[in-house]
């Protein structure tokens, strides 16, 4: 009944608007003409002299306001929102075109604000939010680990590394999990020959159990994934699955890659599958896996004796797929129990009661594995959140500007709007038109923002990942990012559209029609007049927060960079190479190290050369327990120390000062007695009474067997990161070690002058010694240290950029508001000057407003800043969050800039010619 | 003649339906007919007639089509739809009932309270 005809008339309205308009017109005209006819007839009957025009005029008067009636008809018909929207959009576009300058600035500010937000959100999405690109990632459960790296936390009870036979035990039982997969805790570089006689290249290999792909729920686009039958301990099938990217890079996406054999670390492996494009394995980090290899082939990949036999080391991480009906708590209890049983069983009947107690307190903490494991998340999670806060403030400041501009425009349209209202437009209609205009601006800004964000994110990734070959994510926005962008654009448009919309909603009809209303200083409500000033004060406060933040981060970075690291941080060149992959055997290392040190040492400008297992500062350090001979160790003792294996000239190259005794020297080689050098912190901890030299120590690690005599104490340095507190460190001569730790992969070269100049010479020399030696990186110590402060660099650089941007926006806003206010008060100023006011007085009168705004902004901004800074205290170094110097500098900066911006329009006020002003309407 | 009575709120639509029920008319004709059958005792704002007509058409109680008037001008004619007929009956019933109740209240004497 009505529904059908309602829809019918609705459609008619949309499709045939013009026709309907002309029909309505015709109908009303007909009515008037009929009325006029009747008037004429009546008049003729009375023998009057009415003309047709008079009759028509009477009829029209009688009818009333034709336009109003038409408008009501249109509304009665339910003229569609779609039509109105189209009309509003057209009007909005016309308005935008009429003031191109303003429109350009508005869209640019919005583009920068929304773009910055989108860029940061893209990174947050990639690093923190996204799930693994597999089926049902929410069912994945990580055993104890959320972040990468393989530091076994043997003391505090939470285990995250496991042995191969423990994995096999767990995997066989399906009580708590549908299935469990195990994978190596780190992914080494492997040498790859794509065919016989092809050159050696490096790739990143990941050892995984046969059910890795099935547990994760990842599929292949070519061939097949690894299967449980491939993984058979020592007799695993020599197969591998490669990543999509590696397939493109190494094989040019050749379709015949399945079944091809490649030589990995000297062993032939057959490629059986290629993974999907987005799949990067289980770890979201730089340099993602190129190939996945059955875990039984571990000796091939790691070039070490097998780990996968009974009694093997704790070296694997586990990830399970949860079983429906089993809760996390139940699963956790089961696994922890199984773990304790295993550990007791493994260590045999003769366990000390202390060890037993330790085992009983071990457990496995199950975490969600949906987003995989990520170091990037651990390091960049908080900085990204801070950056998000920063760009939100920038966007709010931009919104403030737009709100002020639109308020001014709306105020100047008062006449037009009042006329419209008088002609019968509903107030809601006009408000809707104002909102449409704001949304149009914000959507255009949003579109620009998405483009800017793509560019910005790419640049950020490029600068952060300097030494990285590949990142597992890019800058392209996905659905979630685009939805975010859209939501932000809409919210922004509504936010700065509210002000003007409300001022329209309250606009008086009669007052607006007066032609001089534009210049009546009392136009608008008290609040409406104050609103621009309030907004600017808010902007000042926010930009103060941003400036102080930027200052604190910048100073933190400088403090970190210029602090004393304990070793030479200007004249070192570091080289990362891998003789193990090149095929060197343990016995050949002696001669190899000598050759290298001699050759490099003879290069011009080289003052010292040394080799070591890790660089002077490194994230991945060797740690194990240390025992002093002849001393009773209690189970609760803290005996962990960091170790590093070095060659004789290490201290000469790194210039770590000697405190007493002697450092490790050339003479400390395989045949001579085993000696070690310790740092001050270790000496204080283990030998508090001071007589460290001459004492003997042993290690809780088979790689450093035997008794070692302490021969020297050296000064402390930083070993794993710039912010660390003094750590215990012990240096061992590398040639007195046996097994894998005899291999060094880092070389330190002390250079006279700029180390960068020697880089190519060093590369050439190494190529001379052995062309097949893979040189993974050559970098100065300065670049190396930058890696350790990359998060701080990113945060401080970006925060400075955004703080300056914010300040620029505030200046534009303040300048605009002040100029507008001066123009509005031109009349008033003219009168004052005509009555005798001096230029200075006028200047001060106008500036007074700005000073008030500035004062309020600072007054509000300072406590807000102090509160906000406290949130980032943990990221600061060398200064407190309430650092007065930074705060004062920021306040001074903001004040200076805003006063300059306010001064210019104020000066214009003094140039007003009273006669012109009085005549000005 | 007594001064014309102003229409009570919402009754114009009912009157339009009644006018149209007596035969199809264009807008001007509806105005004349209402004046005629009310014996000119009602004051009708011409400006509110057409919005009322459009409302009634939107709600489906009258249907329209273009035709030719008496003096060969193009005019839009309205007629009652089936639903409109029912609507007129219900509205008329409601009106009469309301009139009864009000009349009863107004004629209450002090003794009946």
Coordinates of C-alpha atoms in Angstrom, one line a residue, chain A residues 24-579:
Chain A
X24 CA 5.2 21.4 -9.7
X25 CA 5.9 24.8 -11.3
X26 CA 3.2 24.2 -13.9
X27 CA 0.7 23.1 -11.3
X28 CA 1.1 26.1 -9.1
X29 CA 1.0 28.4 -12.1
X30 CA -2.2 26.8 -13.2
X31 CA -3.7 27.4 -9.7
X32 CA -2.7 31.1 -9.9
X33 CA -4.0 31.6 -13.3
X34 CA -7.3 29.9 -12.5
X35 CA -7.6 32.2 -9.5
X36 CA -6.9 35.2 -11.7
X37 CA -9.5 34.0 -14.1
X38 CA -12.1 33.9 -11.3
X39 CA -11.1 37.4 -10.1
X40 CA -11.6 38.7 -13.6
X41 CA -15.0 37.0 -13.9
X42 CA -16.2 38.3 -10.6
X43 CA -14.9 41.7 -11.5
X44 CA -16.6 41.7 -14.9
X45 CA -19.8 40.8 -13.2
X46 CA -19.5 43.9 -11.1
X47 CA -18.5 45.9 -14.2
X48 CA -15.0 46.6 -12.9
X49 CA -11.9 47.6 -14.8
X50 CA -9.4 44.9 -13.5
X51 CA -6.7 44.0 -15.9
X52 CA -5.1 40.6 -16.3
X53 CA -1.9 41.7 -14.6
X54 CA -3.9 43.0 -11.6
X55 CA -5.8 39.8 -11.3
X56 CA -2.6 37.8 -11.4
X57 CA -1.1 40.0 -8.8
X58 CA -4.1 39.6 -6.5
X59 CA -4.0 35.9 -7.0
X60 CA -0.4 35.7 -6.1
X61 CA -0.8 37.8 -3.0
X62 CA -3.7 35.6 -1.9
X63 CA -1.7 32.5 -2.4
X64 CA 1.2 33.5 -0.3
X65 CA 4.9 32.7 -0.6
X66 CA 5.2 30.5 -3.6
X67 CA 8.8 29.4 -3.0
X68 CA 8.0 28.5 0.5
X69 CA 5.1 26.3 -0.6
X70 CA 7.4 24.7 -3.2
X71 CA 10.0 24.0 -0.6
X72 CA 7.4 22.4 1.6
X73 CA 6.1 20.3 -1.3
X74 CA 9.6 19.1 -1.9
X75 CA 10.0 18.1 1.7
X76 CA 6.5 16.5 1.8
X77 CA 7.4 14.4 -1.1
X78 CA 10.4 13.1 0.8
X79 CA 12.8 14.5 -1.8
X80 CA 15.7 12.3 -1.3
X81 CA 18.8 12.8 0.8
X82 CA 20.7 11.7 -2.3
X83 CA 19.5 14.7 -4.3
X84 CA 20.3 17.0 -1.4
X85 CA 23.7 15.4 -1.0
X86 CA 24.5 15.9 -4.7
X87 CA 23.4 19.5 -4.4
X88 CA 25.5 20.1 -1.3
X89 CA 28.5 18.5 -2.9
X90 CA 28.2 20.7 -5.9
X91 CA 27.8 23.8 -3.8
X92 CA 30.8 22.7 -1.7
X93 CA 33.0 22.2 -4.7
X94 CA 32.0 25.6 -6.0
X95 CA 32.9 27.2 -2.7
X96 CA 36.2 25.5 -2.7
X97 CA 37.0 26.6 -6.1
X98 CA 36.2 30.2 -5.3
X99 CA 38.9 30.4 -2.7
X100 CA 41.7 28.3 -4.1
X101 CA 44.4 29.5 -1.8
X102 CA 42.5 28.7 1.4
X103 CA 41.4 25.3 -0.1
X104 CA 44.9 24.4 -1.0
X105 CA 46.3 25.2 2.5
X106 CA 43.4 23.4 4.1
X107 CA 43.8 20.2 2.1
X108 CA 47.6 20.3 2.5
X109 CA 47.4 20.6 6.3
X110 CA 44.8 17.9 6.4
X111 CA 46.8 15.8 4.1
X112 CA 49.9 16.1 6.2
X113 CA 48.0 15.4 9.4
X114 CA 46.0 12.4 8.2
X115 CA 48.9 11.1 6.2
X116 CA 51.2 11.1 9.2
X117 CA 48.5 9.2 11.2
X118 CA 48.1 6.7 8.4
X119 CA 51.8 6.2 8.0
X120 CA 52.4 5.4 11.7
X121 CA 49.3 3.2 11.7
X122 CA 50.6 1.3 8.7
X123 CA 53.7 0.4 10.7
X124 CA 51.8 -0.4 13.8
X125 CA 49.5 -2.6 11.7
X126 CA 52.5 -4.4 10.1
X127 CA 54.6 -4.9 13.2
X128 CA 52.2 -5.1 16.1
X129 CA 48.7 -5.9 14.9
X130 CA 48.8 -8.2 12.0
X131 CA 48.4 -11.9 12.4
X132 CA 50.6 -14.5 10.7
X133 CA 49.4 -14.9 7.1
X134 CA 48.1 -18.5 7.8
X135 CA 44.9 -20.2 8.5
X136 CA 43.3 -19.5 11.9
X137 CA 46.3 -17.9 13.5
X138 CA 44.3 -17.3 16.7
X139 CA 44.6 -21.0 17.5
X140 CA 48.4 -20.8 17.6
X141 CA 50.1 -21.0 21.0
X142 CA 53.7 -20.1 21.6
X143 CA 55.6 -22.0 24.3
X144 CA 57.0 -19.2 26.4
X145 CA 58.3 -17.0 23.7
X146 CA 56.9 -13.8 22.3
X147 CA 60.1 -12.2 21.1
X148 CA 63.0 -13.6 19.1
X149 CA 66.4 -14.6 20.3
X150 CA 67.6 -17.6 22.2
X151 CA 68.5 -16.6 25.7
X152 CA 67.7 -19.4 27.9
X153 CA 66.3 -18.2 31.1
X154 CA 67.4 -21.1 33.2
X155 CA 67.2 -19.4 36.5
X156 CA 63.8 -17.9 36.8
X157 CA 61.9 -21.0 35.9
X158 CA 60.2 -20.0 32.7
X159 CA 61.5 -22.1 29.9
X160 CA 61.3 -21.3 26.2
X161 CA 64.0 -23.4 24.7
X162 CA 63.7 -27.1 24.5
X163 CA 65.6 -30.2 23.3
X164 CA 64.7 -32.3 20.4
X165 CA 63.7 -35.4 22.3
X166 CA 61.4 -33.3 24.6
X167 CA 59.8 -32.0 21.4
X168 CA 59.3 -35.5 20.2
X169 CA 57.7 -36.6 23.4
X170 CA 55.3 -33.7 23.5
X171 CA 54.4 -34.1 19.8
X172 CA 53.5 -37.7 20.2
X173 CA 50.8 -36.9 22.8
X174 CA 47.7 -35.2 21.4
X175 CA 46.0 -34.6 24.8
X176 CA 46.6 -30.9 25.1
X177 CA 47.2 -29.8 21.6
X178 CA 46.1 -30.8 18.1
X179 CA 49.7 -30.7 17.1
X180 CA 53.0 -29.1 18.0
X181 CA 55.8 -27.9 15.8
X182 CA 59.4 -27.2 16.7
X183 CA 61.9 -24.9 15.1
X184 CA 65.4 -23.7 15.5
X185 CA 65.8 -20.7 17.8
X186 CA 67.9 -18.8 15.3
X187 CA 68.2 -18.7 11.5
X188 CA 71.8 -18.9 10.3
X189 CA 73.2 -17.9 6.9
X190 CA 73.9 -20.8 4.7
X191 CA 76.0 -21.0 1.6
X192 CA 74.0 -21.9 -1.5
X193 CA 75.1 -22.9 -4.9
X194 CA 72.1 -22.9 -7.3
X195 CA 73.8 -25.4 -9.6
X196 CA 77.2 -27.0 -9.8
X197 CA 79.9 -24.3 -10.6
X198 CA 77.5 -21.5 -9.8
X199 CA 79.0 -18.9 -7.4
X200 CA 78.3 -19.2 -3.7
X201 CA 75.6 -17.0 -2.4
X202 CA 74.2 -16.6 1.1
X203 CA 70.6 -17.3 2.1
X204 CA 68.8 -17.5 5.4
X205 CA 67.8 -21.0 6.4
X206 CA 65.3 -22.1 9.0
X207 CA 65.3 -25.6 10.5
X208 CA 61.8 -26.7 11.2
X209 CA 60.0 -29.9 12.1
X210 CA 58.1 -31.8 9.4
X211 CA 54.7 -30.6 10.6
X212 CA 55.7 -27.0 10.6
X213 CA 53.5 -26.0 7.7
X214 CA 50.6 -28.0 8.8
X215 CA 50.6 -26.7 12.3
X216 CA 50.9 -23.1 11.1
X217 CA 48.3 -23.7 8.4
X218 CA 50.4 -22.4 5.6
X219 CA 50.1 -23.6 2.1
X220 CA 52.4 -23.6 -1.0
X221 CA 51.6 -22.2 -4.4
X222 CA 53.9 -24.6 -6.1
X223 CA 54.8 -28.2 -5.1
X224 CA 54.2 -29.3 -1.6
X225 CA 55.0 -28.1 1.9
X226 CA 57.3 -30.1 4.2
X227 CA 55.7 -33.2 5.6
X228 CA 56.2 -35.2 8.8
X229 CA 57.6 -38.0 6.7
X230 CA 60.4 -35.7 5.6
X231 CA 61.5 -35.2 9.1
X232 CA 63.1 -38.4 10.5
X233 CA 65.9 -37.3 12.8
X234 CA 69.3 -38.2 11.4
X235 CA 67.8 -39.8 8.3
X236 CA 65.6 -36.9 7.2
X237 CA 64.9 -36.4 3.5
X238 CA 67.2 -33.8 1.9
X239 CA 64.4 -31.5 0.8
X240 CA 63.6 -27.9 1.2
X241 CA 60.7 -25.5 0.7
X242 CA 61.7 -22.0 -0.5
X243 CA 60.0 -18.7 0.0
X244 CA 58.1 -16.8 -2.7
X245 CA 60.6 -14.0 -2.6
X246 CA 63.6 -16.2 -2.8
X247 CA 62.0 -18.0 -5.7
X248 CA 61.8 -14.7 -7.6
X249 CA 65.3 -13.5 -6.5
X250 CA 67.3 -16.7 -7.1
X251 CA 65.3 -18.4 -9.8
X252 CA 63.5 -15.6 -11.5
X253 CA 60.2 -17.3 -10.7
X254 CA 61.0 -20.1 -13.1
X255 CA 58.1 -22.6 -13.1
X256 CA 60.3 -25.6 -13.2
X257 CA 61.9 -25.0 -9.8
X258 CA 60.2 -28.0 -8.2
X259 CA 62.5 -30.9 -8.2
X260 CA 65.6 -28.8 -8.7
X261 CA 68.6 -29.7 -6.6
X262 CA 70.7 -27.0 -4.9
X263 CA 73.8 -27.3 -2.8
X264 CA 73.4 -26.0 0.7
X265 CA 76.6 -25.9 2.8
X266 CA 77.9 -28.6 0.6
X267 CA 74.9 -30.9 0.8
X268 CA 72.5 -31.4 -2.1
X269 CA 68.9 -30.5 -1.3
X270 CA 65.8 -30.9 -3.5
X271 CA 63.3 -28.1 -3.7
X272 CA 59.8 -29.5 -3.2
X273 CA 57.7 -26.4 -2.7
X274 CA 57.4 -22.6 -2.9
X275 CA 55.4 -20.8 -0.3
X276 CA 52.7 -18.2 -0.7
X277 CA 53.8 -14.6 -1.4
X278 CA 52.9 -13.1 1.9
X279 CA 54.3 -16.0 4.0
X280 CA 57.5 -15.1 5.9
X281 CA 57.7 -18.0 8.4
X282 CA 57.1 -17.6 12.1
X283 CA 59.4 -14.7 12.9
X284 CA 58.6 -11.2 11.8
X285 CA 62.0 -9.6 11.5
X286 CA 64.5 -8.2 9.1
X287 CA 66.0 -10.7 6.7
X288 CA 63.2 -13.3 6.8
X289 CA 63.8 -16.9 6.0
X290 CA 64.6 -17.9 2.4
X291 CA 64.2 -21.6 2.9
X292 CA 62.8 -24.1 5.4
X293 CA 64.7 -27.3 6.0
X294 CA 63.8 -30.4 8.0
X295 CA 65.2 -30.1 11.4
X296 CA 67.0 -33.5 11.2
X297 CA 69.4 -31.8 8.8
X298 CA 70.6 -29.5 11.5
X299 CA 74.3 -30.7 11.2
X300 CA 74.3 -29.6 7.6
X301 CA 72.8 -26.2 8.2
X302 CA 74.7 -25.3 11.3
X303 CA 77.9 -27.1 10.5
X304 CA 78.0 -28.6 14.0
X305 CA 77.6 -32.0 15.4
X306 CA 74.0 -33.1 15.7
X307 CA 71.7 -31.6 18.2
X308 CA 68.8 -34.0 17.4
X309 CA 70.0 -37.0 19.3
X310 CA 69.1 -38.0 22.9
X311 CA 70.7 -35.7 25.4
X312 CA 71.0 -32.9 22.9
X313 CA 71.1 -29.2 23.9
X314 CA 68.2 -26.9 24.5
X315 CA 68.0 -25.1 21.2
X316 CA 64.4 -25.3 19.8
X317 CA 61.3 -23.2 20.2
X318 CA 57.9 -24.8 20.1
X319 CA 54.5 -23.6 18.8
X320 CA 51.3 -25.5 19.1
X321 CA 47.8 -25.5 17.6
X322 CA 45.2 -25.5 20.4
X323 CA 42.8 -28.3 20.7
X324 CA 39.1 -27.5 21.0
X325 CA 37.8 -28.3 24.4
X326 CA 41.2 -27.8 26.1
X327 CA 41.8 -24.5 27.9
X328 CA 45.1 -22.7 27.9
X329 CA 45.4 -23.2 31.6
X330 CA 44.9 -27.0 31.3
X331 CA 47.4 -27.1 28.4
X332 CA 49.9 -25.1 30.4
X333 CA 49.7 -27.4 33.4
X334 CA 50.1 -30.4 31.2
X335 CA 53.2 -29.1 29.4
X336 CA 54.8 -27.9 32.5
X337 CA 54.3 -31.2 34.1
X338 CA 55.7 -33.0 31.1
X339 CA 58.7 -30.7 31.1
X340 CA 59.6 -31.3 34.8
X341 CA 59.2 -35.1 34.3
X342 CA 61.5 -34.8 31.3
X343 CA 64.2 -32.8 33.1
X344 CA 64.2 -35.1 36.1
X345 CA 64.5 -38.1 33.9
X346 CA 67.2 -36.6 31.7
X347 CA 69.5 -35.6 34.6
X348 CA 69.4 -39.1 36.0
X349 CA 69.3 -40.3 39.6
X350 CA 72.0 -38.1 41.0
X351 CA 70.5 -34.7 41.1
X352 CA 71.4 -32.3 43.9
X353 CA 68.4 -31.2 46.0
X354 CA 69.0 -27.7 44.9
X355 CA 68.8 -28.6 41.2
X356 CA 65.7 -30.6 42.0
X357 CA 64.2 -27.6 43.5
X358 CA 65.0 -25.6 40.4
X359 CA 63.4 -28.2 38.2
X360 CA 60.3 -28.3 40.3
X361 CA 59.8 -24.5 39.8
X362 CA 60.2 -24.7 36.0
X363 CA 57.2 -24.2 33.9
X364 CA 56.1 -23.3 30.4
X365 CA 54.2 -20.1 29.9
X366 CA 51.8 -20.4 27.0
X367 CA 51.3 -17.2 24.9
X368 CA 49.3 -16.4 21.9
X369 CA 51.1 -17.2 18.7
X370 CA 48.7 -15.4 16.4
X371 CA 51.1 -12.6 15.5
X372 CA 54.2 -14.9 15.4
X373 CA 57.4 -14.0 17.1
X374 CA 59.0 -10.6 16.5
X375 CA 62.1 -8.7 17.7
X376 CA 60.9 -5.7 15.8
X377 CA 57.7 -5.7 17.9
X378 CA 59.7 -5.7 21.0
X379 CA 62.0 -2.9 20.0
X380 CA 59.6 -0.7 18.1
X381 CA 56.3 -1.4 19.9
X382 CA 56.7 1.5 22.3
X383 CA 58.3 4.0 19.9
X384 CA 55.5 3.5 17.5
X385 CA 53.0 4.2 20.2
X386 CA 54.8 7.3 21.1
X387 CA 54.8 8.4 17.5
X388 CA 51.1 7.7 17.2
X389 CA 50.5 10.0 20.1
X390 CA 52.6 12.7 18.4
X391 CA 50.8 12.6 15.1
X392 CA 47.4 12.6 16.7
X393 CA 48.4 15.9 18.4
X394 CA 49.5 17.3 15.0
X395 CA 46.2 16.3 13.4
X396 CA 44.3 18.0 16.3
X397 CA 46.3 21.2 15.7
X398 CA 45.5 21.1 12.0
X399 CA 41.8 20.6 12.9
X400 CA 42.0 23.6 15.1
X401 CA 43.1 25.7 12.1
X402 CA 40.4 24.4 9.9
X403 CA 37.8 25.0 12.6
X404 CA 38.9 28.6 12.9
X405 CA 38.9 29.2 9.2
X406 CA 35.5 27.7 8.7
X407 CA 34.1 29.7 11.6
X408 CA 35.4 32.9 10.0
X409 CA 33.9 31.9 6.6
X410 CA 30.6 31.0 8.1
X411 CA 30.5 34.3 10.0
X412 CA 31.1 36.2 6.8
X413 CA 28.3 34.2 5.1
X414 CA 25.8 35.3 7.7
X415 CA 23.9 37.5 5.3
X416 CA 23.6 34.7 2.7
X417 CA 22.5 32.1 5.3
X418 CA 19.9 34.4 6.8
X419 CA 18.5 35.0 3.4
X420 CA 18.3 31.3 2.8
X421 CA 16.6 30.6 6.1
X422 CA 14.1 33.4 5.4
X423 CA 13.3 31.9 2.0
X424 CA 12.2 28.7 3.7
X425 CA 15.2 26.5 3.9
X426 CA 15.2 24.4 7.0
X427 CA 18.0 25.1 9.4
X428 CA 19.0 21.5 9.4
X429 CA 19.4 21.8 5.6
X430 CA 21.9 24.7 5.9
X431 CA 23.8 23.0 8.8
X432 CA 24.0 19.9 6.6
X433 CA 25.5 21.9 3.8
X434 CA 28.2 23.3 6.1
X435 CA 29.0 19.8 7.3
X436 CA 29.2 18.5 3.8
X437 CA 31.7 21.2 3.0
X438 CA 33.9 20.2 5.9
X439 CA 33.6 16.5 5.1
X440 CA 34.5 17.3 1.5
X441 CA 37.7 19.1 2.6
X442 CA 38.6 16.3 5.0
X443 CA 38.0 13.5 2.5
X444 CA 40.2 15.3 -0.1
X445 CA 42.8 15.7 2.7
X446 CA 42.4 12.0 3.5
X447 CA 43.0 11.0 -0.1
X448 CA 46.1 13.1 -0.2
X449 CA 47.1 11.7 3.1
X450 CA 47.0 8.1 1.9
X451 CA 49.3 9.0 -0.9
X452 CA 51.7 10.9 1.4
X453 CA 51.6 8.1 3.9
X454 CA 52.7 5.5 1.4
X455 CA 55.7 7.7 0.5
X456 CA 56.4 8.5 4.1
X457 CA 56.3 4.9 5.3
X458 CA 58.5 3.7 2.4
X459 CA 61.0 6.4 3.4
X460 CA 60.9 5.4 7.1
X461 CA 61.5 1.8 6.3
X462 CA 64.3 2.6 4.0
X463 CA 66.1 4.7 6.6
X464 CA 65.6 2.3 9.4
X465 CA 66.6 -0.8 7.6
X466 CA 70.0 0.4 6.3
X467 CA 72.0 -2.8 6.5
X468 CA 69.0 -5.1 6.0
X469 CA 68.5 -7.0 2.8
X470 CA 64.8 -7.6 3.1
X471 CA 61.9 -6.5 5.2
X472 CA 58.9 -8.8 5.5
X473 CA 56.5 -6.0 5.1
X474 CA 56.2 -3.0 2.9
X475 CA 54.4 0.4 2.8
X476 CA 51.4 -0.6 0.8
X477 CA 48.2 -0.1 2.8
X478 CA 45.9 -3.0 3.4
X479 CA 42.2 -3.0 4.1
X480 CA 42.6 -2.2 7.8
X481 CA 44.9 0.8 7.0
X482 CA 42.5 2.2 4.5
X483 CA 39.5 1.8 6.8
X484 CA 41.6 3.6 9.5
X485 CA 42.3 6.4 7.0
X486 CA 38.6 6.7 6.1
X487 CA 37.6 6.8 9.7
X488 CA 40.1 9.4 10.6
X489 CA 39.1 11.6 7.7
X490 CA 35.4 11.4 8.7
X491 CA 36.1 12.1 12.3
X492 CA 38.3 15.0 11.4
X493 CA 35.7 16.5 9.1
X494 CA 33.0 16.2 11.8
X495 CA 35.4 17.6 14.4
X496 CA 36.2 20.8 12.7
X497 CA 32.8 21.1 11.1
X498 CA 30.9 21.2 14.5
X499 CA 32.0 24.7 15.3
X500 CA 30.7 26.3 12.1
X501 CA 27.6 24.1 12.1
X502 CA 26.7 25.2 15.6
X503 CA 27.2 28.8 14.7
X504 CA 24.8 28.4 11.8
X505 CA 22.3 26.6 14.0
X506 CA 22.2 29.6 16.3
X507 CA 22.3 32.3 13.7
X508 CA 19.6 34.9 14.1
X509 CA 17.4 35.7 11.0
X510 CA 16.9 39.4 11.4
X511 CA 20.3 40.4 12.6
X512 CA 21.9 38.6 9.7
X513 CA 20.0 40.5 7.1
X514 CA 21.4 43.8 8.2
X515 CA 24.1 44.6 5.6
X516 CA 26.6 45.9 8.0
X517 CA 26.4 42.9 10.3
X518 CA 29.8 41.7 9.1
X519 CA 31.6 44.5 10.8
X520 CA 29.6 44.7 14.0
X521 CA 32.2 43.6 16.5
X522 CA 29.5 42.1 18.6
X523 CA 28.3 39.7 16.0
X524 CA 27.8 36.2 17.3
X525 CA 27.5 35.0 20.8
X526 CA 30.1 35.7 23.5
X527 CA 31.3 32.1 23.3
X528 CA 31.4 32.1 19.5
X529 CA 33.6 35.2 19.6
X530 CA 36.0 33.6 22.1
X531 CA 36.1 30.2 20.4
X532 CA 38.9 31.0 17.9
X533 CA 41.1 32.3 20.8
X534 CA 40.3 29.2 22.8
X535 CA 41.3 27.0 19.9
X536 CA 44.5 28.8 19.3
X537 CA 45.4 28.6 23.0
X538 CA 44.8 24.8 22.8
X539 CA 47.0 24.6 19.8
X540 CA 49.8 26.5 21.6
X541 CA 49.5 24.1 24.5
X542 CA 49.7 21.0 22.2
X543 CA 52.7 22.4 20.2
X544 CA 54.4 23.0 23.5
X545 CA 54.0 19.3 24.4
X546 CA 55.4 18.3 21.0
X547 CA 58.4 20.7 21.3
X548 CA 59.3 19.5 24.7
X549 CA 59.0 15.9 23.6
X550 CA 61.2 16.4 20.6
X551 CA 63.7 18.2 22.8
X552 CA 63.8 15.4 25.3
X553 CA 64.2 12.7 22.6
X554 CA 66.9 14.6 20.8
X555 CA 68.9 15.1 24.0
X556 CA 68.5 11.5 24.8
X557 CA 69.9 10.5 21.5
X558 CA 72.8 12.8 21.9
X559 CA 73.5 11.5 25.4
X560 CA 73.4 7.9 24.1
X561 CA 75.7 8.7 21.2
X562 CA 78.3 10.7 23.0
X563 CA 78.6 8.6 26.2
X564 CA 81.7 6.6 26.9
X565 CA 81.3 3.1 25.5
X566 CA 84.6 1.9 27.0
X567 CA 86.0 1.1 23.6
X568 CA 87.1 3.2 20.6
X569 CA 84.0 4.5 18.9
X570 CA 85.5 6.6 16.2
X571 CA 88.4 4.8 14.4
X572 CA 87.2 1.3 14.1
X573 CA 86.2 -0.6 11.1
X574 CA 84.2 -3.7 11.6
X575 CA 84.0 -6.6 9.2
X576 CA 81.5 -9.5 9.4
X577 CA 82.6 -12.6 7.6
X578 CA 82.0 -16.3 7.9
X579 CA 84.9 -18.8 7.5

